[in-house]
Amino acid sequence: EDQVTQSPEALRLQEGESSSLNCSYTVSGLRGLFWYRQDPGKGPEFLFTLYSAGEEKEKERLKATLTKKESFLHITAPKPEDSATYLCAVVPLTDLNSGGSNYKLTFGKGTLLTVNP
Amino acid sequence: EAGVTQSPTHLIKTRGQQATLRCSPISGHTSVYWYQQALGLGLQFLLWYDEGEERNRGNFPPRFSGRQFPNYSSELNVNALELEDSALYLCASSFRAGVVGFFGPGTRLTVL
């Protein structure tokens, strides 16, 4: 069974204090790993997709990296507006019934990031 | 371009009643996914519809059902509501050839 574990569950940073969030995964084969940001009571907002080990993507203060077993979301000099829950999800290669490239996402429970001014 | 839309925003029901939630995908997207986000449990996959057919189903009882219409919008029905069905129900859509799911704002279902 596909599993996604995110750590830490909660992280409190001071504004400007850089850190990383971890997402470790167990899948039979990885089609893609996704990072989302979710604000309270709202739907997840897509951030990045990573497909292969060694891949990196950046967006503003966020940088996502991928290895064969885990992904990191690095936050450089965070601001209070970066406070949110960050979700990691994987799509496995095992869905043989789709006939295409649409697969369901398996999510971790998220990391609640709080950035204090 | 409009994103994924969901209605209603909030829904309050009592135990045993039925709830109907609606989702309109991004224009051009043919796949619709439904997820349940209950407190402390994270997002749980419910259903996936593509081209009007149910393609996959998560670990939920049969009282969770749905359908996809010819215009690719979708409906989630929950029968015989139970207290533990209280959650944020999220809909996502994607292109047939794409994997990324863009999520709607969700419907908050409260069962009293």
PDB file of C-alpha atoms in Angstrom:
ATOM      1  CA  GLU A   1       0.000   0.000   0.000  1.00  0.00           C
ATOM      2  CA  ASP A   2       1.222   3.466  -0.906  1.00  0.00           C
ATOM      3  CA  GLN A   3       2.252   5.548   2.097  1.00  0.00           C
ATOM      4  CA  VAL A   4       3.239   9.163   2.540  1.00  0.00           C
ATOM      5  CA  THR A   5       4.652  10.474   5.805  1.00  0.00           C
ATOM      6  CA  GLN A   6       5.286  14.135   6.429  1.00  0.00           C
ATOM      7  CA  SER A   7       7.437  15.616   9.173  1.00  0.00           C
ATOM      8  CA  PRO A   8       7.335  17.534  11.323  1.00  0.00           C
ATOM      9  CA  GLU A   9       3.599  17.684  11.990  1.00  0.00           C
ATOM     10  CA  ALA A  10       3.971  21.330  12.979  1.00  0.00           C
ATOM     11  CA  LEU A  11       6.773  23.839  12.584  1.00  0.00           C
ATOM     12  CA  ARG A  12       7.007  27.287  14.051  1.00  0.00           C
ATOM     13  CA  LEU A  13       9.563  29.700  12.559  1.00  0.00           C
ATOM     14  CA  GLN A  14      10.517  33.298  13.040  1.00  0.00           C
ATOM     15  CA  GLU A  15      10.297  35.496   9.960  1.00  0.00           C
ATOM     16  CA  GLY A  16      13.512  35.035   7.963  1.00  0.00           C
ATOM     17  CA  GLU A  17      14.398  31.718   9.617  1.00  0.00           C
ATOM     18  CA  SER A  18      14.908  29.183   6.814  1.00  0.00           C
ATOM     19  CA  SER A  19      13.964  25.531   7.253  1.00  0.00           C
ATOM     20  CA  SER A  20      12.850  22.381   5.443  1.00  0.00           C
ATOM     21  CA  LEU A  21       9.785  20.155   5.476  1.00  0.00           C
ATOM     22  CA  ASN A  22      10.133  16.452   4.781  1.00  0.00           C
ATOM     23  CA  CYS A  23       7.952  14.048   2.840  1.00  0.00           C
ATOM     24  CA  SER A  24       8.956  10.399   2.773  1.00  0.00           C
ATOM     25  CA  TYR A  25       7.053   7.975   0.581  1.00  0.00           C
ATOM     26  CA  THR A  26       6.641   4.303  -0.136  1.00  0.00           C
ATOM     27  CA  VAL A  27       5.202   3.391  -3.527  1.00  0.00           C
ATOM     28  CA  SER A  28       5.842   0.527  -5.903  1.00  0.00           C
ATOM     29  CA  GLY A  29       6.781   3.035  -8.567  1.00  0.00           C
ATOM     30  CA  LEU A  30       6.525   6.801  -8.581  1.00  0.00           C
ATOM     31  CA  ARG A  31       4.723   8.610 -11.377  1.00  0.00           C
ATOM     32  CA  GLY A  32       4.881  11.971  -9.635  1.00  0.00           C
ATOM     33  CA  LEU A  33       5.180  13.734  -6.291  1.00  0.00           C
ATOM     34  CA  PHE A  34       3.145  16.832  -5.605  1.00  0.00           C
ATOM     35  CA  TRP A  35       3.368  19.655  -3.113  1.00  0.00           C
ATOM     36  CA  TYR A  36       0.318  21.700  -2.200  1.00  0.00           C
ATOM     37  CA  ARG A  37      -0.316  24.591   0.139  1.00  0.00           C
ATOM     38  CA  GLN A  38      -3.602  24.687   2.043  1.00  0.00           C
ATOM     39  CA  ASP A  39      -4.980  27.634   3.975  1.00  0.00           C
ATOM     40  CA  PRO A  40      -7.574  26.960   6.689  1.00  0.00           C
ATOM     41  CA  GLY A  41     -10.998  26.010   5.313  1.00  0.00           C
ATOM     42  CA  LYS A  42      -9.839  26.206   1.695  1.00  0.00           C
ATOM     43  CA  GLY A  43      -8.877  23.769  -1.018  1.00  0.00           C
ATOM     44  CA  PRO A  44      -5.229  22.844  -1.596  1.00  0.00           C
ATOM     45  CA  GLU A  45      -3.298  25.117  -3.940  1.00  0.00           C
ATOM     46  CA  PHE A  46      -0.909  23.372  -6.305  1.00  0.00           C
ATOM     47  CA  LEU A  47       2.766  24.294  -5.872  1.00  0.00           C
ATOM     48  CA  PHE A  48       5.042  21.758  -7.596  1.00  0.00           C
ATOM     49  CA  THR A  49       5.209  18.421  -9.357  1.00  0.00           C
ATOM     50  CA  LEU A  50       8.428  16.386  -9.287  1.00  0.00           C
ATOM     51  CA  TYR A  51       8.850  13.305 -11.442  1.00  0.00           C
ATOM     52  CA  SER A  52      12.352  11.913 -11.008  1.00  0.00           C
ATOM     53  CA  ALA A  53      15.116  11.748  -8.419  1.00  0.00           C
ATOM     54  CA  GLY A  54      17.414  14.738  -8.581  1.00  0.00           C
ATOM     55  CA  GLU A  55      14.732  17.045  -9.905  1.00  0.00           C
ATOM     56  CA  GLU A  56      14.340  20.466  -8.272  1.00  0.00           C
ATOM     57  CA  LYS A  57      11.750  23.208  -8.700  1.00  0.00           C
ATOM     58  CA  GLU A  58      11.543  26.697  -7.266  1.00  0.00           C
ATOM     59  CA  LYS A  59       8.841  29.253  -6.719  1.00  0.00           C
ATOM     60  CA  GLU A  60       9.565  32.449  -4.830  1.00  0.00           C
ATOM     61  CA  ARG A  61      10.841  31.398  -1.380  1.00  0.00           C
ATOM     62  CA  LEU A  62      10.045  27.706  -1.915  1.00  0.00           C
ATOM     63  CA  LYS A  63      12.239  25.020  -3.416  1.00  0.00           C
ATOM     64  CA  ALA A  64      11.224  21.386  -3.756  1.00  0.00           C
ATOM     65  CA  THR A  65      13.677  18.534  -4.245  1.00  0.00           C
ATOM     66  CA  LEU A  66      13.196  14.816  -4.812  1.00  0.00           C
ATOM     67  CA  THR A  67      15.203  11.687  -4.022  1.00  0.00           C
ATOM     68  CA  LYS A  68      14.193   8.052  -4.487  1.00  0.00           C
ATOM     69  CA  LYS A  69      12.661   7.910  -1.019  1.00  0.00           C
ATOM     70  CA  GLU A  70      11.750  11.429  -0.003  1.00  0.00           C
ATOM     71  CA  SER A  71      11.136  15.003  -0.976  1.00  0.00           C
ATOM     72  CA  PHE A  72      12.049  18.208   0.795  1.00  0.00           C
ATOM     73  CA  LEU A  73      10.330  21.552   0.656  1.00  0.00           C
ATOM     74  CA  HIS A  74      12.897  24.189   1.536  1.00  0.00           C
ATOM     75  CA  ILE A  75      11.597  27.555   2.702  1.00  0.00           C
ATOM     76  CA  THR A  76      14.102  30.378   2.483  1.00  0.00           C
ATOM     77  CA  ALA A  77      13.605  33.516   4.587  1.00  0.00           C
ATOM     78  CA  PRO A  78       9.907  32.817   5.197  1.00  0.00           C
ATOM     79  CA  LYS A  79       7.342  35.534   5.740  1.00  0.00           C
ATOM     80  CA  PRO A  80       4.161  35.394   7.851  1.00  0.00           C
ATOM     81  CA  GLU A  81       2.105  34.963   4.666  1.00  0.00           C
ATOM     82  CA  ASP A  82       3.836  31.614   4.114  1.00  0.00           C
ATOM     83  CA  SER A  83       1.956  30.281   7.137  1.00  0.00           C
ATOM     84  CA  ALA A  84      -0.234  27.393   5.955  1.00  0.00           C
ATOM     85  CA  THR A  85      -0.429  23.618   5.909  1.00  0.00           C
ATOM     86  CA  TYR A  86       1.866  22.100   3.311  1.00  0.00           C
ATOM     87  CA  LEU A  87       0.706  18.827   1.820  1.00  0.00           C
ATOM     88  CA  CYS A  88       2.688  16.227  -0.047  1.00  0.00           C
ATOM     89  CA  ALA A  89       1.047  13.650  -2.323  1.00  0.00           C
ATOM     90  CA  VAL A  90       2.199  10.863  -4.628  1.00  0.00           C
ATOM     91  CA  VAL A  91       0.792   9.237  -7.712  1.00  0.00           C
ATOM     92  CA  PRO A  92       1.952   5.659  -8.229  1.00  0.00           C
ATOM     93  CA  LEU A  93       2.674   3.849 -11.465  1.00  0.00           C
ATOM     94  CA  THR A  94       0.401   0.969 -10.484  1.00  0.00           C
ATOM     95  CA  ASP A  95      -2.951   2.208 -11.744  1.00  0.00           C
ATOM     96  CA  LEU A  96      -3.333   0.052 -14.840  1.00  0.00           C
ATOM     97  CA  ASN A  97      -7.018   0.770 -15.418  1.00  0.00           C
ATOM     98  CA  SER A  98      -6.785   4.428 -16.242  1.00  0.00           C
ATOM     99  CA  GLY A  99      -5.841   4.014 -19.868  1.00  0.00           C
ATOM    100  CA  GLY A 100      -4.070   7.334 -19.607  1.00  0.00           C
ATOM    101  CA  SER A 101      -2.225   9.556 -17.220  1.00  0.00           C
ATOM    102  CA  ASN A 102      -4.888  10.346 -14.655  1.00  0.00           C
ATOM    103  CA  TYR A 103      -4.312   8.760 -11.269  1.00  0.00           C
ATOM    104  CA  LYS A 104      -5.474   9.381  -7.737  1.00  0.00           C
ATOM    105  CA  LEU A 105      -3.281  11.232  -5.290  1.00  0.00           C
ATOM    106  CA  THR A 106      -2.259   9.665  -1.972  1.00  0.00           C
ATOM    107  CA  PHE A 107      -1.667  12.433   0.556  1.00  0.00           C
ATOM    108  CA  GLY A 108       0.374  12.789   3.692  1.00  0.00           C
ATOM    109  CA  LYS A 109      -1.230  14.447   6.702  1.00  0.00           C
ATOM    110  CA  GLY A 110       0.623  17.676   6.139  1.00  0.00           C
ATOM    111  CA  THR A 111       2.934  20.018   8.023  1.00  0.00           C
ATOM    112  CA  LEU A 112       1.369  23.039   9.679  1.00  0.00           C
ATOM    113  CA  LEU A 113       3.824  25.906   9.217  1.00  0.00           C
ATOM    114  CA  THR A 114       3.520  29.037  11.325  1.00  0.00           C
ATOM    115  CA  VAL A 115       5.804  31.972  10.620  1.00  0.00           C
ATOM    116  CA  ASN A 116       5.870  34.602  13.316  1.00  0.00           C
ATOM    117  CA  PRO A 117       6.719  38.232  12.494  1.00  0.00           C
TER     118      PRO A 117
ATOM    119  CA  GLU B   1      -9.892  31.174 -16.665  1.00  0.00           C
ATOM    120  CA  ALA B   2     -12.273  29.982 -13.960  1.00  0.00           C
ATOM    121  CA  GLY B   3     -10.975  27.382 -11.538  1.00  0.00           C
ATOM    122  CA  VAL B   4     -12.777  24.400 -10.082  1.00  0.00           C
ATOM    123  CA  THR B   5     -16.036  25.479  -8.474  1.00  0.00           C
ATOM    124  CA  GLN B   6     -18.038  23.681  -5.808  1.00  0.00           C
ATOM    125  CA  SER B   7     -21.462  24.204  -4.316  1.00  0.00           C
ATOM    126  CA  PRO B   8     -22.762  24.707  -1.769  1.00  0.00           C
ATOM    127  CA  THR B   9     -20.020  26.239   0.351  1.00  0.00           C
ATOM    128  CA  HIS B  10     -21.587  24.941   3.538  1.00  0.00           C
ATOM    129  CA  LEU B  11     -24.177  22.250   4.120  1.00  0.00           C
ATOM    130  CA  ILE B  12     -25.803  21.313   7.400  1.00  0.00           C
ATOM    131  CA  LYS B  13     -27.729  18.058   7.656  1.00  0.00           C
ATOM    132  CA  THR B  14     -28.961  15.733  10.357  1.00  0.00           C
ATOM    133  CA  ARG B  15     -28.173  12.060  10.817  1.00  0.00           C
ATOM    134  CA  GLY B  16     -29.931   9.814   8.327  1.00  0.00           C
ATOM    135  CA  GLN B  17     -30.479  12.532   5.731  1.00  0.00           C
ATOM    136  CA  GLN B  18     -28.938  12.657   2.260  1.00  0.00           C
ATOM    137  CA  ALA B  19     -26.456  15.253   1.022  1.00  0.00           C
ATOM    138  CA  THR B  20     -25.694  16.271  -2.561  1.00  0.00           C
ATOM    139  CA  LEU B  21     -22.515  18.137  -3.379  1.00  0.00           C
ATOM    140  CA  ARG B  22     -21.670  19.573  -6.788  1.00  0.00           C
ATOM    141  CA  CYS B  23     -18.454  20.258  -8.668  1.00  0.00           C
ATOM    142  CA  SER B  24     -17.669  22.003 -11.947  1.00  0.00           C
ATOM    143  CA  PRO B  25     -14.197  21.260 -13.338  1.00  0.00           C
ATOM    144  CA  ILE B  26     -11.881  23.648 -15.115  1.00  0.00           C
ATOM    145  CA  SER B  27     -12.952  24.083 -18.729  1.00  0.00           C
ATOM    146  CA  GLY B  28     -11.418  21.335 -20.866  1.00  0.00           C
ATOM    147  CA  HIS B  29     -10.751  18.997 -17.946  1.00  0.00           C
ATOM    148  CA  THR B  30     -12.414  15.613 -18.261  1.00  0.00           C
ATOM    149  CA  SER B  31     -11.398  14.009 -14.963  1.00  0.00           C
ATOM    150  CA  VAL B  32     -12.992  14.828 -11.619  1.00  0.00           C
ATOM    151  CA  TYR B  33     -11.746  13.538  -8.273  1.00  0.00           C
ATOM    152  CA  TRP B  34     -13.518  13.703  -4.916  1.00  0.00           C
ATOM    153  CA  TYR B  35     -11.662  13.749  -1.598  1.00  0.00           C
ATOM    154  CA  GLN B  36     -12.801  13.848   2.005  1.00  0.00           C
ATOM    155  CA  GLN B  37     -10.792  15.857   4.531  1.00  0.00           C
ATOM    156  CA  ALA B  38     -11.941  15.058   8.033  1.00  0.00           C
ATOM    157  CA  LEU B  39     -10.309  16.647  11.057  1.00  0.00           C
ATOM    158  CA  GLY B  40      -7.008  14.968  11.839  1.00  0.00           C
ATOM    159  CA  LEU B  41      -7.247  12.424   9.014  1.00  0.00           C
ATOM    160  CA  GLY B  42      -5.827  14.231   6.016  1.00  0.00           C
ATOM    161  CA  LEU B  43      -7.223  13.996   2.511  1.00  0.00           C
ATOM    162  CA  GLN B  44      -8.790  10.647   1.727  1.00  0.00           C
ATOM    163  CA  PHE B  45      -9.529   9.675  -1.871  1.00  0.00           C
ATOM    164  CA  LEU B  46     -13.241   9.024  -2.487  1.00  0.00           C
ATOM    165  CA  LEU B  47     -14.035   8.741  -6.189  1.00  0.00           C
ATOM    166  CA  TRP B  48     -12.593   9.408  -9.626  1.00  0.00           C
ATOM    167  CA  TYR B  49     -14.720  10.065 -12.708  1.00  0.00           C
ATOM    168  CA  ASP B  50     -13.465  10.397 -16.240  1.00  0.00           C
ATOM    169  CA  GLU B  51     -15.469  10.735 -19.437  1.00  0.00           C
ATOM    170  CA  GLY B  52     -18.666  10.068 -17.527  1.00  0.00           C
ATOM    171  CA  GLU B  53     -17.543   6.827 -15.923  1.00  0.00           C
ATOM    172  CA  GLU B  54     -16.404   5.885 -12.436  1.00  0.00           C
ATOM    173  CA  ARG B  55     -12.748   4.863 -12.812  1.00  0.00           C
ATOM    174  CA  ASN B  56     -11.687   4.253  -9.243  1.00  0.00           C
ATOM    175  CA  ARG B  57     -13.085   4.270  -5.760  1.00  0.00           C
ATOM    176  CA  GLY B  58     -11.511   4.743  -2.355  1.00  0.00           C
ATOM    177  CA  ASN B  59     -12.198   2.845   0.850  1.00  0.00           C
ATOM    178  CA  PHE B  60     -15.637   4.265   1.535  1.00  0.00           C
ATOM    179  CA  PRO B  61     -19.019   2.527   1.973  1.00  0.00           C
ATOM    180  CA  PRO B  62     -21.513   2.346  -0.922  1.00  0.00           C
ATOM    181  CA  ARG B  63     -23.625   5.119   0.580  1.00  0.00           C
ATOM    182  CA  PHE B  64     -20.995   7.429  -0.936  1.00  0.00           C
ATOM    183  CA  SER B  65     -21.786   7.611  -4.635  1.00  0.00           C
ATOM    184  CA  GLY B  66     -21.700  10.046  -7.470  1.00  0.00           C
ATOM    185  CA  ARG B  67     -21.856  10.638 -11.161  1.00  0.00           C
ATOM    186  CA  GLN B  68     -20.348  12.731 -13.898  1.00  0.00           C
ATOM    187  CA  PHE B  69     -22.491  14.558 -16.407  1.00  0.00           C
ATOM    188  CA  PRO B  70     -21.868  15.028 -20.154  1.00  0.00           C
ATOM    189  CA  ASN B  71     -20.472  18.504 -19.479  1.00  0.00           C
ATOM    190  CA  TYR B  72     -17.957  16.839 -17.073  1.00  0.00           C
ATOM    191  CA  SER B  73     -19.441  18.398 -13.957  1.00  0.00           C
ATOM    192  CA  SER B  74     -19.946  15.969 -11.123  1.00  0.00           C
ATOM    193  CA  GLU B  75     -22.174  15.272  -8.172  1.00  0.00           C
ATOM    194  CA  LEU B  76     -21.322  13.482  -4.930  1.00  0.00           C
ATOM    195  CA  ASN B  77     -24.174  11.929  -2.995  1.00  0.00           C
ATOM    196  CA  VAL B  78     -23.923  10.774   0.574  1.00  0.00           C
ATOM    197  CA  ASN B  79     -26.870   8.741   1.836  1.00  0.00           C
ATOM    198  CA  ALA B  80     -27.839   7.881   5.403  1.00  0.00           C
ATOM    199  CA  LEU B  81     -25.544  10.535   6.827  1.00  0.00           C
ATOM    200  CA  GLU B  82     -23.561   9.727   9.948  1.00  0.00           C
ATOM    201  CA  LEU B  83     -21.887  12.116  12.361  1.00  0.00           C
ATOM    202  CA  GLU B  84     -18.443  11.056  11.161  1.00  0.00           C
ATOM    203  CA  ASP B  85     -19.283  12.198   7.638  1.00  0.00           C
ATOM    204  CA  SER B  86     -18.738  15.760   8.843  1.00  0.00           C
ATOM    205  CA  ALA B  87     -15.754  16.984   6.822  1.00  0.00           C
ATOM    206  CA  LEU B  88     -14.536  19.240   4.061  1.00  0.00           C
ATOM    207  CA  TYR B  89     -15.292  17.611   0.708  1.00  0.00           C
ATOM    208  CA  LEU B  90     -12.898  18.623  -2.009  1.00  0.00           C
ATOM    209  CA  CYS B  91     -13.190  18.226  -5.736  1.00  0.00           C
ATOM    210  CA  ALA B  92     -10.229  18.322  -8.121  1.00  0.00           C
ATOM    211  CA  SER B  93     -10.022  18.203 -11.905  1.00  0.00           C
ATOM    212  CA  SER B  94      -7.360  17.472 -14.481  1.00  0.00           C
ATOM    213  CA  PHE B  95      -6.808  17.026 -18.202  1.00  0.00           C
ATOM    214  CA  ARG B  96      -7.058  13.481 -19.431  1.00  0.00           C
ATOM    215  CA  ALA B  97      -3.404  13.588 -20.412  1.00  0.00           C
ATOM    216  CA  GLY B  98      -2.266  15.359 -17.260  1.00  0.00           C
ATOM    217  CA  VAL B  99      -1.746  14.264 -13.705  1.00  0.00           C
ATOM    218  CA  VAL B 100      -1.959  17.505 -11.780  1.00  0.00           C
ATOM    219  CA  GLY B 101      -5.160  18.007  -9.814  1.00  0.00           C
ATOM    220  CA  PHE B 102      -6.422  21.521  -9.325  1.00  0.00           C
ATOM    221  CA  PHE B 103      -8.709  21.693  -6.325  1.00  0.00           C
ATOM    222  CA  GLY B 104     -11.879  23.590  -5.693  1.00  0.00           C
ATOM    223  CA  PRO B 105     -12.594  25.503  -2.470  1.00  0.00           C
ATOM    224  CA  GLY B 106     -14.530  22.606  -0.957  1.00  0.00           C
ATOM    225  CA  THR B 107     -17.928  22.046   0.616  1.00  0.00           C
ATOM    226  CA  ARG B 108     -18.045  21.961   4.402  1.00  0.00           C
ATOM    227  CA  LEU B 109     -20.575  19.291   5.397  1.00  0.00           C
ATOM    228  CA  THR B 110     -21.743  19.278   9.000  1.00  0.00           C
ATOM    229  CA  VAL B 111     -23.888  16.403  10.234  1.00  0.00           C
ATOM    230  CA  LEU B 112     -25.785  17.054  13.463  1.00  0.00           C
TER     231      LEU B 112
END
